GROMACS .gro file of C-alpha atoms in nm:
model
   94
    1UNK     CA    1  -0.509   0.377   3.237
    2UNK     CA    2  -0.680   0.647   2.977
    3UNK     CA    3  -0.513   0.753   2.660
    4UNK     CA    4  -0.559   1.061   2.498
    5UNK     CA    5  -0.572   1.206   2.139
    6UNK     CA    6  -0.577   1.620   2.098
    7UNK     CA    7  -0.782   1.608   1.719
    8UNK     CA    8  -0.588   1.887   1.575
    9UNK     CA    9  -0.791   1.826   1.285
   10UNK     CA   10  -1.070   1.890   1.403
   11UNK     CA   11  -1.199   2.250   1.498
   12UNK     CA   12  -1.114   2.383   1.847
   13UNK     CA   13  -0.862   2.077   1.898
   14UNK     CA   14  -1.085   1.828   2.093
   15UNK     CA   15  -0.897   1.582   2.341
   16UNK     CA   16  -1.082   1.291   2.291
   17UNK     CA   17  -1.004   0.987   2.565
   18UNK     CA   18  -1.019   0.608   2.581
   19UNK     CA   19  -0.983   0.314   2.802
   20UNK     CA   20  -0.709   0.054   2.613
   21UNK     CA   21  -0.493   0.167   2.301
   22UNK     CA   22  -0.723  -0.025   2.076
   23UNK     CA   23  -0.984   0.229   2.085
   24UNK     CA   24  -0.748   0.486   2.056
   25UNK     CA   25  -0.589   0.314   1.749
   26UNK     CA   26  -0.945   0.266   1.619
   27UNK     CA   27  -0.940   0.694   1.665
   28UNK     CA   28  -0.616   0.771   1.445
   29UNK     CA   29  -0.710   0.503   1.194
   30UNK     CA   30  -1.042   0.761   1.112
   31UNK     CA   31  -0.820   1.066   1.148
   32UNK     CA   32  -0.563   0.938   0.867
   33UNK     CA   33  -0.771   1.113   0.615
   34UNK     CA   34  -0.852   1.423   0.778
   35UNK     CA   35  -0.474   1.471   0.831
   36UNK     CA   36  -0.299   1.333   0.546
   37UNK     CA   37  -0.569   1.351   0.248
   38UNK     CA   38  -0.540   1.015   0.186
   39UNK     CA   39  -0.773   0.737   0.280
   40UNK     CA   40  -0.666   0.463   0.554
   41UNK     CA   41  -0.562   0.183   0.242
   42UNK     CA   42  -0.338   0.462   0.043
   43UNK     CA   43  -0.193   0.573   0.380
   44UNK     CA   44  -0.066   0.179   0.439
   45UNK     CA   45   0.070   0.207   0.076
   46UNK     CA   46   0.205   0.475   0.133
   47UNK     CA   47   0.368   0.384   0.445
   48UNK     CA   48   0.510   0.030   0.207
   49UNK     CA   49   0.636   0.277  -0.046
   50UNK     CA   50   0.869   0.436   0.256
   51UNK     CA   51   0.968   0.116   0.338
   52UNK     CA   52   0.741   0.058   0.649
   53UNK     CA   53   0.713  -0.315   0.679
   54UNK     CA   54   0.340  -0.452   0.838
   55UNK     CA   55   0.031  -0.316   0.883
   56UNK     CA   56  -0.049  -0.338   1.237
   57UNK     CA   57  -0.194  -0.080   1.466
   58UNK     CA   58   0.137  -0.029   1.624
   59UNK     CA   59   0.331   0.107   1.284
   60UNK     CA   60   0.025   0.316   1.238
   61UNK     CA   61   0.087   0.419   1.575
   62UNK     CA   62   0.450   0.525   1.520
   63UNK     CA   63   0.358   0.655   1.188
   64UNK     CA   64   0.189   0.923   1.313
   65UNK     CA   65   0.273   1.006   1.655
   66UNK     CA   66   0.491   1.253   1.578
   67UNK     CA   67   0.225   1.453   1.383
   68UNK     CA   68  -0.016   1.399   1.667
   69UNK     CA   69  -0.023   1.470   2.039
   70UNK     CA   70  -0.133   1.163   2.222
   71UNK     CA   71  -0.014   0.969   2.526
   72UNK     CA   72  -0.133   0.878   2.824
   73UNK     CA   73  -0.350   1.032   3.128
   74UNK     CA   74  -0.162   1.051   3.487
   75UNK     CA   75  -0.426   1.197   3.722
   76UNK     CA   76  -0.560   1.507   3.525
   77UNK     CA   77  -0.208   1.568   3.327
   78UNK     CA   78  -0.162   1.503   3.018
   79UNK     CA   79   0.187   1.306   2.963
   80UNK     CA   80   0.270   1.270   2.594
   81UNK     CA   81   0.394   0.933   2.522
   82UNK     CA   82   0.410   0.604   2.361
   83UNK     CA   83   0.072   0.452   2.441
   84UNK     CA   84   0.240   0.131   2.373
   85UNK     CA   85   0.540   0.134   2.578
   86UNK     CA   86   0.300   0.284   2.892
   87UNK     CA   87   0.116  -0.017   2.841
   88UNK     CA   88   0.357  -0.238   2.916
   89UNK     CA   89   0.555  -0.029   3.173
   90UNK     CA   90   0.175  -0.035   3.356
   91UNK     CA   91   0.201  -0.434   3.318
   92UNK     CA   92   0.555  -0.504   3.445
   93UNK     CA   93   0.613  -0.639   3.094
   94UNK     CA   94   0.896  -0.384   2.995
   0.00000   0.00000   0.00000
C-alpha cells in the first residue's frame, strides 16, 4: 500500500509518497514547523497543553490530519484517509 502527503507548505503543493506510515510519519514530523511555526518539541507541548495525552506518531498523526491532505493510494486515486485505520483494514486486523 502507498501513502500520500500533498506538502501544502511547500511551493506548488508537492504529493510526496511512501511505502509504510512510518515514513510518512517521519514526513509530517519535518513539516510541523513549516506549518505551525513551532519546532517538533514545542508542537508536543503544545499538543500536552491541549490536553493530548502521549507522544506517539499516531497523536501526531491525528493532530494534524485535519490540516493536511494525506491518505492512502488506491490504483492512481488519491483516497484521503486515516493511514492508520487503512493499515489495519489492509491486514484484517480491524
Amino acid at each position: 500500500m502507498k501513502y500520500y502527503i500533498k506538502d501544502s507548505t511547500l511551493k506548488n503543493t508537492p504529493v510526496k509518497l511512501f511505502e509504510s506510515t512510518e515514513y510518512a510519519v517521519t514526513y509530517l514530523k519535518s513539516m510541523v514547523q513549516r506549518k505551525t511555526g513551532m519546532n517538533y518539541e514545542q508542537y508536543l507541548t503544545h499538543l500536552a497543553d491541549l490536553g493530548h495525552f502521549g507522544y506517539d506518531d499516531r497523536e501526531l498523526y491525528e493532530s494534524m490530519r485535519d490540516h493536511v491532505e494525506m491518505g492512502v493510494m488506491r490504483g492512481e486515486k488519491f483516497i484521503r484517509c486515516s493511514i492508520f485505520e487503512a493499515t489495519q483494514s489492509k491486514d484484517g486486523s480491524n
